[in-house]
Coordinates of C-alpha atoms and ligand atoms in Angstrom, one line a residue:
M16 CA 0.0 0.0 0.0
G17 CA 1.1 3.6 -0.6
T18 CA -0.3 7.0 -0.9
T19 CA -0.6 9.7 -3.6
Q20 CA -1.0 13.5 -2.9
Y21 CA -3.2 15.7 -4.9
I22 CA -3.8 19.5 -4.9
L23 CA -7.4 20.0 -6.1
S24 CA -10.1 22.6 -6.4
P25 CA -12.8 22.4 -3.6
R26 CA -15.3 20.7 -6.0
E27 CA -12.7 18.1 -7.3
A28 CA -11.7 17.4 -3.7
Y29 CA -15.3 16.9 -2.6
I30 CA -15.9 14.4 -5.4
A31 CA -12.6 12.5 -4.7
E32 CA -13.5 12.3 -1.0
Q33 CA -16.8 10.5 -1.9
Q34 CA -15.0 7.9 -3.9
W35 CA -11.5 7.2 -2.5
R36 CA -9.9 6.4 0.9
V37 CA -8.5 9.7 2.1
V38 CA -5.8 9.6 4.7
K39 CA -5.0 13.3 5.0
R40 CA -6.9 16.5 4.0
S41 CA -6.2 20.2 4.5
V42 CA -7.6 23.4 3.1
D43 CA -5.0 25.8 1.7
A44 CA -6.3 29.4 1.7
R45 CA -2.9 31.1 1.2
Q46 CA -3.4 31.7 -2.5
R47 CA -6.3 33.7 -4.0
E48 CA -7.8 30.5 -5.3
L49 CA -8.6 28.1 -2.5
R50 CA -7.0 24.6 -2.9
V51 CA -7.5 21.4 -1.0
H52 CA -4.6 19.0 -0.4
L53 CA -5.7 15.4 -0.4
T54 CA -3.6 12.3 0.3
I55 CA -5.3 9.2 -1.0
L56 CA -4.5 5.6 -0.1
T57 CA -3.2 3.5 -3.1
D58 CA -2.9 -0.2 -3.7
D59 CA 0.3 -2.1 -4.6
K60 CA -0.2 -1.1 -8.3
G61 CA -0.6 2.6 -7.4
N62 CA -4.4 2.7 -8.0
P63 CA -6.5 4.7 -5.5
V64 CA -8.3 2.5 -2.9
P65 CA -12.1 2.9 -3.0
K66 CA -13.6 4.5 0.1
D67 CA -15.6 1.4 1.1
A68 CA -12.8 -1.1 0.4
P69 CA -12.7 -3.9 3.1
I70 CA -9.5 -2.6 4.7
P71 CA -9.8 -1.7 8.4
L72 CA -9.4 2.0 9.2
Y73 CA -7.4 1.0 12.3
E74 CA -7.1 -1.7 14.9
P75 CA -10.2 -1.5 17.1
P76 CA -9.6 -1.3 20.9
V77 CA -10.2 -4.4 23.0
F78 CA -11.7 -3.6 26.4
Q79 CA -11.3 -6.3 29.1
N80 CA -13.9 -7.3 31.6
V81 CA -12.8 -5.9 34.9
H82 CA -15.7 -6.9 37.2
N83 CA -13.3 -9.1 39.2
A84 CA -10.0 -7.3 38.4
K85 CA -7.3 -7.4 41.0
R86 CA -6.2 -3.9 40.4
S87 CA -8.2 -0.6 40.7
V88 CA -7.3 3.0 39.9
V89 CA -9.2 6.0 41.2
I90 CA -9.7 8.8 38.6
I91 CA -10.8 12.2 39.8
G92 CA -12.6 14.0 36.9
A93 CA -14.4 12.6 33.8
G94 CA -13.1 15.1 31.2
P95 CA -11.0 13.9 28.2
A96 CA -8.0 13.1 30.4
G97 CA -10.0 11.0 32.9
L98 CA -12.2 9.2 30.3
F99 CA -9.3 8.3 28.1
A100 CA -7.3 7.1 31.1
A101 CA -10.3 4.9 32.1
L102 CA -10.5 3.4 28.6
T103 CA -6.8 2.7 28.6
L104 CA -7.0 1.0 32.0
L105 CA -9.8 -1.2 30.6
E106 CA -7.6 -2.2 27.7
H107 CA -5.0 -3.4 30.4
G108 CA -7.5 -5.2 32.6
I109 CA -7.5 -2.6 35.4
K110 CA -10.7 -1.3 37.0
P111 CA -11.3 2.4 36.8
V112 CA -13.2 4.1 39.6
I113 CA -14.2 7.6 38.5
Y114 CA -15.4 10.4 40.7
E115 CA -17.0 13.3 38.8
R116 CA -18.4 16.4 40.6
G117 CA -20.8 17.2 37.8
K118 CA -23.8 15.3 36.4
E119 CA -24.1 12.8 33.6
V120 CA -24.3 14.4 30.2
S121 CA -28.1 14.5 29.6
E122 CA -28.8 16.1 33.1
R123 CA -25.9 18.5 32.5
K124 CA -27.5 19.7 29.3
K125 CA -30.6 20.8 31.3
D126 CA -28.4 22.9 33.6
I127 CA -26.7 24.5 30.6
A128 CA -30.1 25.4 29.1
L129 CA -31.1 27.1 32.4
L130 CA -27.8 29.0 32.4
N131 CA -28.3 30.2 28.8
R132 CA -31.8 31.3 29.8
N133 CA -30.4 33.4 32.7
E134 CA -32.1 31.1 35.2
G135 CA -29.0 30.6 37.2
L136 CA -25.6 28.9 37.3
N137 CA -25.2 25.5 38.9
P138 CA -21.7 25.6 40.2
E139 CA -21.3 21.9 40.0
S140 CA -22.9 21.4 36.5
N141 CA -22.1 23.8 33.8
Y142 CA -19.9 24.2 30.7
C143 CA -16.8 23.2 32.7
F144 CA -18.1 20.6 35.1
G145 CA -19.9 17.3 34.3
E146 CA -19.5 14.2 32.2
G147 CA -17.0 14.7 29.4
G148 CA -15.5 17.8 31.2
A149 CA -15.0 21.1 29.5
G150 CA -14.7 19.3 26.1
T151 CA -18.3 18.1 25.9
F152 CA -20.1 21.4 25.0
S153 CA -17.3 22.8 22.9
D154 CA -16.3 23.1 19.2
G155 CA -14.6 19.8 19.6
K156 CA -11.6 20.9 17.7
L157 CA -9.1 18.0 17.6
F158 CA -6.1 19.9 16.4
S159 CA -2.9 18.7 18.1
R160 CA -1.3 16.0 16.0
S161 CA 2.1 16.3 17.7
K162 CA 3.8 12.9 17.9
K163 CA 6.1 14.1 20.7
R164 CA 3.7 13.4 23.5
G165 CA 2.7 9.9 22.2
N166 CA 0.2 8.2 19.9
M167 CA -2.1 11.1 19.0
Q168 CA -3.7 9.1 16.2
R169 CA -4.9 6.7 18.8
V170 CA -6.9 9.5 20.4
M171 CA -8.6 10.1 17.1
E172 CA -9.2 6.4 16.6
L173 CA -10.9 6.1 20.0
F174 CA -13.1 9.2 19.2
H175 CA -14.0 7.5 15.9
Y176 CA -14.7 4.2 17.5
F177 CA -17.2 5.8 19.8
G178 CA -19.0 7.6 17.0
A179 CA -17.0 10.6 15.7
P180 CA -17.1 11.1 11.9
D181 CA -14.5 9.6 9.6
T182 CA -13.0 13.1 9.1
V183 CA -11.3 12.9 12.6
L184 CA -9.0 10.2 11.2
Y185 CA -7.6 12.4 8.4
E186 CA -8.7 16.0 8.5
A187 CA -5.8 18.4 9.5
H188 CA -8.2 20.6 11.4
A189 CA -10.9 18.1 12.5
H190 CA -13.7 19.0 14.7
I191 CA -16.7 17.1 16.1
G192 CA -19.2 19.7 17.4
S193 CA -21.2 20.2 20.5
D194 CA -24.3 18.4 19.1
K195 CA -22.3 15.2 18.5
L196 CA -20.0 15.1 21.5
P197 CA -22.5 14.3 24.2
G198 CA -23.5 11.0 22.3
I199 CA -19.9 10.0 22.0
I200 CA -19.2 10.7 25.7
K201 CA -22.3 8.7 26.6
K202 CA -21.0 5.7 24.6
M203 CA -17.7 5.9 26.4
R204 CA -19.5 5.8 29.8
E205 CA -21.6 2.8 28.7
T206 CA -18.5 0.9 27.8
I207 CA -16.8 1.7 31.0
L208 CA -19.8 0.6 33.1
E209 CA -20.5 -2.5 31.0
K210 CA -17.0 -3.7 31.4
G211 CA -17.1 -3.3 35.2
G212 CA -15.7 0.2 35.8
E213 CA -17.4 2.6 38.2
I214 CA -18.5 6.2 37.7
H215 CA -19.8 8.2 40.6
F216 CA -21.4 11.4 39.4
E217 CA -22.2 14.4 41.6
T218 CA -19.3 13.4 43.8
C219 CA -16.8 16.2 44.4
V220 CA -13.6 15.0 45.9
T221 CA -12.9 17.4 48.7
S222 CA -9.9 15.7 50.2
L223 CA -7.4 13.2 48.8
K224 CA -7.9 11.2 52.1
E225 CA -11.5 10.5 50.9
V226 CA -10.1 8.3 48.1
T227 CA -7.2 6.8 49.9
G228 CA -8.8 6.1 53.3
D229 CA -12.0 4.2 54.2
G230 CA -15.4 4.4 52.7
L231 CA -15.8 3.1 49.2
R232 CA -12.6 4.3 48.8
V233 CA -10.0 2.2 47.1
T234 CA -7.2 1.9 49.7
G235 CA -3.7 2.1 48.3
A236 CA -4.9 2.5 44.7
P237 CA -3.1 4.9 42.4
I238 CA -5.0 8.2 41.8
I239 CA -5.2 9.8 38.4
L240 CA -5.9 13.5 39.1
A241 CA -7.7 14.9 36.0
I242 CA -9.6 17.9 37.4
G243 CA -9.2 20.4 34.5
H244 CA -8.2 24.0 35.0
S245 CA -11.4 25.4 36.5
A246 CA -11.6 23.6 39.8
H247 CA -10.0 26.4 41.8
D248 CA -11.4 24.9 45.1
T249 CA -9.8 21.6 44.4
Y250 CA -6.4 23.2 43.7
R251 CA -6.7 25.0 47.1
M252 CA -7.6 21.7 48.7
L253 CA -4.5 20.1 47.2
A254 CA -2.3 22.9 48.4
K255 CA -3.7 22.5 51.9
E256 CA -3.0 18.7 51.8
G257 CA 0.6 19.2 50.9
V258 CA 0.6 18.4 47.2
K259 CA 3.3 20.5 45.5
L260 CA 1.9 23.2 43.1
E261 CA 3.6 25.9 41.1
T262 CA 2.5 28.9 39.2
K263 CA 2.8 28.9 35.4
G264 CA 2.3 31.3 32.6
F265 CA -1.2 31.5 31.1
A266 CA -3.3 33.9 29.0
M267 CA -6.3 36.2 29.4
G268 CA -8.3 38.5 27.2
V269 CA -11.7 38.7 25.5
R270 CA -13.8 36.8 22.9
A271 CA -14.2 38.6 19.6
E272 CA -17.1 37.9 17.3
H273 CA -17.4 38.9 13.6
P274 CA -20.1 38.1 11.1
Q275 CA -19.0 34.7 9.6
R276 CA -19.5 36.0 6.1
L277 CA -16.9 38.7 6.7
I278 CA -14.4 36.2 8.0
N279 CA -15.1 34.0 4.9
H280 CA -14.4 37.0 2.7
L281 CA -11.1 37.9 4.5
M282 CA -9.8 34.3 4.6
Y283 CA -11.1 32.9 1.3
H284 CA -11.0 36.1 -0.8
V285 CA -14.6 35.6 -1.9
D286 CA -17.3 38.2 -2.2
M287 CA -19.5 37.6 0.8
T288 CA -22.8 38.4 -1.0
S289 CA -22.1 36.2 -4.0
R290 CA -23.6 32.8 -4.9
R291 CA -20.0 31.6 -5.2
H292 CA -19.6 32.3 -1.5
D293 CA -22.4 30.0 -0.7
E294 CA -21.2 27.2 -3.0
L295 CA -17.7 27.4 -1.7
I296 CA -18.9 27.3 2.0
D297 CA -21.0 24.2 1.1
L298 CA -17.9 22.5 -0.1
V299 CA -15.2 23.5 2.5
G300 CA -17.2 24.9 5.4
N301 CA -17.0 28.3 7.1
A302 CA -13.5 29.8 7.4
S303 CA -11.5 29.9 10.5
Y304 CA -8.4 31.9 11.4
S305 CA -5.3 31.7 13.6
L306 CA -3.6 35.0 14.4
V307 CA -0.6 35.9 16.4
T308 CA 1.5 39.0 17.1
Q309 CA 4.0 40.3 19.7
V310 CA 3.2 43.5 21.6
D311 CA 5.7 44.9 24.2
G312 CA 7.4 41.5 24.5
R313 CA 4.2 39.5 25.0
G314 CA 2.3 37.2 22.7
V315 CA -1.2 38.4 21.6
Y316 CA -3.1 35.7 19.8
S317 CA -6.4 34.2 18.8
F318 CA -7.4 31.1 20.7
C319 CA -10.0 28.4 20.2
M320 CA -11.6 30.0 17.1
C321 CA -15.1 28.7 16.5
P322 CA -16.4 29.3 12.9
G323 CA -20.2 29.3 12.7
G324 CA -20.3 29.1 16.5
H325 CA -21.6 30.7 19.7
I326 CA -20.1 32.5 22.6
V327 CA -21.0 30.7 25.8
P328 CA -20.9 31.5 29.5
A329 CA -18.1 29.2 30.7
G330 CA -17.8 30.1 34.3
S331 CA -18.3 27.7 37.2
E332 CA -18.4 30.1 40.1
A333 CA -21.3 32.4 41.1
G334 CA -20.6 36.1 40.7
S335 CA -18.1 35.7 38.0
C336 CA -18.2 36.1 34.2
V337 CA -16.1 33.9 31.9
V338 CA -16.7 33.4 28.2
N339 CA -15.6 30.8 25.7
G340 CA -16.8 29.5 22.4
M341 CA -18.4 26.4 20.9
S342 CA -19.9 25.2 17.5
A343 CA -22.2 22.5 16.4
S344 CA -20.9 20.0 13.9
H345 CA -22.1 21.9 10.8
R346 CA -20.6 25.2 12.1
N347 CA -23.5 27.0 10.6
S348 CA -24.4 30.0 12.9
P349 CA -23.9 33.4 11.2
Y350 CA -21.1 34.2 13.7
A351 CA -17.4 33.6 13.9
N352 CA -15.9 33.9 17.4
S353 CA -12.5 33.5 18.9
G354 CA -10.6 34.1 22.1
M355 CA -8.2 37.0 21.8
V356 CA -5.7 36.7 24.6
V357 CA -2.5 38.1 26.0
Q358 CA 0.3 36.0 27.4
I359 CA 0.6 36.5 31.2
N360 CA 3.9 35.5 32.9
P361 CA 4.1 34.5 36.6
E362 CA 6.3 37.6 37.3
D363 CA 3.5 39.9 36.0
I364 CA 1.6 39.0 39.2
E365 CA 2.9 40.2 42.6
G366 CA 3.8 37.7 45.3
D367 CA 5.1 34.2 45.5
D368 CA 1.9 32.2 46.2
P369 CA 1.8 29.3 43.7
L370 CA -1.9 30.0 43.4
R371 CA -1.7 33.7 42.7
G372 CA -2.6 33.2 39.0
L373 CA -6.0 31.8 40.1
A374 CA -6.6 34.9 42.3
F375 CA -5.7 37.1 39.4
Q376 CA -8.2 35.3 37.1
E377 CA -10.9 35.5 39.7
E378 CA -10.5 39.2 40.3
L379 CA -11.0 40.0 36.6
E380 CA -13.9 37.5 36.3
R381 CA -15.7 39.3 39.2
E382 CA -15.1 42.7 37.6
A383 CA -16.5 41.4 34.3
F384 CA -19.6 40.1 36.2
K385 CA -20.1 43.4 37.9
Q386 CA -19.8 45.2 34.5
G387 CA -22.2 42.7 32.9
Q388 CA -24.9 43.5 35.5
A389 CA -24.5 47.3 35.1
Q390 CA -27.6 47.6 32.9
P391 CA -30.3 45.3 31.6
A392 CA -29.0 43.4 28.7
P393 CA -30.5 44.6 25.4
L394 CA -30.6 41.2 23.8
N395 CA -32.7 38.1 24.2
P396 CA -35.5 39.4 26.4
P397 CA -37.1 38.4 28.7
M398 CA -34.2 38.6 31.2
K399 CA -34.6 36.9 34.5
G400 CA -32.1 38.8 36.6
G401 CA -29.5 39.2 33.9
R402 CA -27.3 36.8 35.8
S403 CA -25.0 35.7 33.0
S404 CA -25.1 38.8 30.8
A405 CA -21.6 39.8 29.8
P406 CA -19.9 43.1 29.2
A407 CA -19.2 44.0 25.5
Q408 CA -17.9 46.7 23.2
R409 CA -17.8 47.1 19.5
L410 CA -14.3 46.2 18.3
R411 CA -13.3 49.5 16.7
D412 CA -14.7 51.4 19.6
F413 CA -12.5 49.3 21.9
V414 CA -9.4 50.0 19.9
E415 CA -10.1 53.7 19.6
G416 CA -11.1 54.0 23.3
K417 CA -14.7 55.1 22.6
P418 CA -18.0 54.0 24.2
S419 CA -20.3 51.9 22.1
K420 CA -23.7 53.5 21.9
D421 CA -25.3 50.2 20.9
L422 CA -24.1 46.7 20.1
P423 CA -24.5 44.4 17.1
A424 CA -26.4 41.2 17.3
C425 CA -24.4 38.6 19.1
S426 CA -24.5 34.8 19.6
Y427 CA -24.1 35.0 23.4
L428 CA -27.5 33.8 24.5
P429 CA -27.7 35.3 28.0
G430 CA -27.2 38.8 26.5
I431 CA -24.5 41.4 26.3
V432 CA -24.4 44.9 27.7
P433 CA -22.3 47.9 26.5
S434 CA -19.3 48.4 28.7
R435 CA -15.9 50.3 28.6
L436 CA -13.6 47.3 28.3
D437 CA -11.0 49.7 27.1
E438 CA -11.1 51.4 30.5
W439 CA -11.5 48.6 33.0
L440 CA -9.3 45.8 31.5
P441 CA -5.9 46.0 33.2
A442 CA -3.7 48.1 30.9
H443 CA -1.1 45.3 30.3
I444 CA -4.0 43.3 28.8
G445 CA -6.2 46.0 27.3
K446 CA -3.5 48.1 25.6
R447 CA -1.8 45.0 24.2
L448 CA -5.1 43.7 22.8
Q449 CA -5.7 47.1 21.2
Q450 CA -2.4 47.0 19.4
G451 CA -2.9 43.3 18.6
F452 CA -6.2 44.1 16.8
R453 CA -4.4 46.9 14.8
D454 CA -1.7 44.3 13.8
F455 CA -4.4 41.7 12.7
D456 CA -6.1 44.4 10.6
K457 CA -2.9 45.0 8.8
K458 CA -2.8 41.3 7.9
Y459 CA -6.5 41.1 7.1
P460 CA -7.8 44.6 6.2
G461 CA -11.4 44.9 7.4
F462 CA -10.8 42.6 10.5
L463 CA -10.9 45.7 12.7
T464 CA -14.5 46.8 12.3
N465 CA -17.4 48.0 14.4
D466 CA -19.5 45.1 12.9
A467 CA -17.5 43.0 15.3
V468 CA -17.9 42.9 19.1
I469 CA -15.7 41.9 21.9
V470 CA -17.1 40.1 25.0
G471 CA -15.4 39.8 28.4
V472 CA -13.6 38.0 29.8
E473 CA -11.8 35.0 28.3
S474 CA -9.8 34.2 31.4
R475 CA -9.6 30.4 31.4
S476 CA -7.8 29.7 28.1
S477 CA -5.1 27.8 29.9
S478 CA -4.2 26.6 33.4
A479 CA -2.5 29.1 35.7
V480 CA -1.1 26.3 37.9
R481 CA 1.2 23.3 37.3
I482 CA 1.2 20.2 39.5
P483 CA 4.8 19.1 39.0
R484 CA 5.4 15.5 38.3
D485 CA 8.4 13.2 37.7
P486 CA 9.0 13.1 34.0
E487 CA 9.7 9.3 34.2
T488 CA 7.1 8.0 36.5
L489 CA 4.5 10.8 35.9
Q490 CA 3.8 10.8 39.6
S491 CA 3.5 14.0 41.6
V492 CA 6.9 15.0 42.9
S493 CA 5.4 15.4 46.4
T494 CA 2.8 12.7 46.6
P495 CA 3.6 9.1 45.5
L496 CA 1.0 7.3 43.4
L497 CA -0.7 10.5 42.5
Y498 CA -0.8 11.0 38.7
P499 CA -1.7 14.7 37.9
C500 CA -2.7 14.8 34.3
G501 CA -4.6 16.7 31.6
E502 CA -5.1 20.5 31.4
G503 CA -5.5 21.0 35.2
A504 CA -2.0 19.5 35.8
G505 CA -0.5 22.1 33.5
Y506 CA 0.8 19.5 31.0
A507 CA -1.9 19.8 28.3
G508 CA -4.1 22.3 26.6
G509 CA -7.1 21.2 24.6
I510 CA -9.1 18.0 24.2
T511 CA -6.6 15.9 22.3
S512 CA -3.5 16.6 24.4
S513 CA -5.5 16.2 27.6
A514 CA -6.9 12.8 26.4
L515 CA -3.3 11.7 25.4
D516 CA -2.0 12.8 28.8
G517 CA -4.7 10.6 30.4
I518 CA -3.7 7.7 28.2
N519 CA 0.0 8.2 29.2
A520 CA -0.8 8.2 32.9
A521 CA -2.8 5.0 32.6
L522 CA 0.0 3.3 30.6
K523 CA 2.5 4.2 33.4
I524 CA 0.2 2.7 35.9
A525 CA -0.2 -0.4 33.8
E526 CA 3.6 -0.8 33.8
L527 CA 3.6 -1.0 37.7
A528 CA 4.1 -4.5 38.9
Ligands
FAD30 C1 -16.7 26.2 26.0 C2 -15.3 25.5 25.8 C3 -14.9 25.2 24.5 C4 -13.7 24.5 24.2 N1 -13.4 24.2 22.9 C5 -12.3 23.4 22.7 C6 -12.1 22.9 21.4 O1 -12.8 23.1 20.5 N2 -10.9 22.1 21.2 C7 -10.1 21.8 22.3 O2 -9.1 21.1 22.1 N3 -10.3 22.3 23.5 C8 -11.4 23.0 23.8 N4 -11.7 23.5 25.0 C9 -10.8 23.1 26.1 C10 -10.9 21.6 26.5 O3 -12.3 21.4 26.7 C11 -10.0 21.3 27.6 O4 -8.7 21.5 27.3 C12 -10.2 19.8 28.0 O5 -11.5 19.5 28.3 C13 -9.3 19.5 29.2 O6 -9.5 18.2 29.6 P1 -9.3 17.6 31.1 O7 -9.8 16.3 31.1 O8 -7.8 17.9 31.4 O9 -10.1 18.6 32.0 P2 -11.7 19.0 32.0 O10 -12.3 18.7 30.6 O11 -11.8 20.3 32.5 O12 -12.3 17.9 33.0 C14 -12.1 17.9 34.3 C15 -13.3 17.3 35.0 O13 -12.9 17.1 36.4 C16 -14.1 17.4 37.2 N5 -13.6 17.7 38.6 C17 -12.9 18.9 38.9 N6 -12.6 18.9 40.2 C18 -13.2 17.7 40.7 C19 -13.3 17.2 42.0 N7 -12.7 17.8 43.1 N8 -13.9 16.0 42.2 C20 -14.5 15.4 41.1 N9 -14.5 15.9 39.9 C21 -13.8 17.0 39.7 C22 -14.8 18.5 36.5 O14 -16.2 18.5 36.8 C23 -14.6 18.1 35.0 O15 -15.6 17.3 34.5 C24 -12.9 24.2 25.3 C25 -13.3 24.5 26.6 C26 -14.5 25.1 26.8 C27 -14.9 25.5 28.3

């Protein structure tokens, strides 16, 4: 078997994809005419292999029955890191016992609907906490293909095995979508339970002694700590119980939202009102972007861009306002949103407390909440208390330091209110963002427009804490048999790298005698 690479027009690529076994696909928007790079599997004679040829896509996983397994592992957190760790343990005949503070995915959906209707935040069941973790109601971008950390393709294969589309196996910028992810996560849970693993929902671990001492509690079992980066209370518990933590660099800023047609025009060089626009988008999907610049020695960059998506309230604490973005599988809302963040280094924050980054995030999130309550949100009436409404400013007004008299339509369901983000964002973030947007407009003239809006604050784009671990054993440097992993441990960022980190922790445990 071999492969052949082709550079095709979008229509040619679309037709080829229906016929042949594609092993790699990427859209190249660098030239004026869009091109699709396809790599197609070929047989020994060099002929393309038909899409439905009886050749397995990959070796399917074999999950063992662990009802009577001799070994158990406690997993705290059922996000990508925790779930992929659990699946890997099953492959090695070890019983996973998962504790998850949030609810199972269908119950979690109801709490998220209430939040979007301004009927209150459940601090234990929201966009961050609950089955599938922060990845469940997301865009489901599966970007990182880095081979450095391990077998990333295996992550894609497991997602596919549990119901993700074929594209996750070959698309350079694959994504699943928030409408499909809950079903995939549910199937993972069903497999874990059917094979004899345990999942305890609505069980927040408030002390490590709970899972090492008596009770259910699996005495002496290794613990995979996969808590994500939003469980600030759990970090504080870990610090109190003597687990070594250290501060790390992170990033904060806002979410910017443009009309999607404008982004398609800027990225694909196509007249946004033409029929050609609609035909092109049918073939290759709405455009995304990835932007980066340096301002006063700090990176300013786009983060987690969601074409055809929605801005969502992604906080987990009452009295704070945090935004993020998600898209459904078809990415077909009229809006394009992206985090726009500024790199923050540990030395930017006074003091030597390893948790000072968390306090810094919380302070800005409380200010954003206060600003978001300042006046009734003009969008999406009726409001019931405006609890999740977020502060916003038109993009050009923000850069030019002017108030916005009104705001454009926005995908953020709880509603946005006009606010002077240019005035209340800390200068080291606000000023750098202003310059960053000017730089991005030089690259894509028209990007800096008052048809776009920024919404505050995007404060949880990465973990502000690391839980240091031994690079060989992957155990905490202070606490034997504790395996910090995923985004919350500070060793991953995003769904795929967190999932892979969970797999790696489980493999290390499987190696133990
Ligand atoms: C709205 C949104 C959109 C996103 N979009 C993308 C995207 O498109 N692509 C991408 O790669 N990444 C995206 N991300 C980031 C991605 O979701 C995270 O990087 C990833 O989920 C981290 O995985 P994790 O398993 O390390 O932690 P998490 O997914 O955060 O999971 C941690 C779990 O631990 C549980 N937990 C925490 N503390 C405790 C405790 N004390 N006891 C019991 N349980 C506990 C939490 O409830 C949670 O379910 C998005 C995030 C959000 C919020």
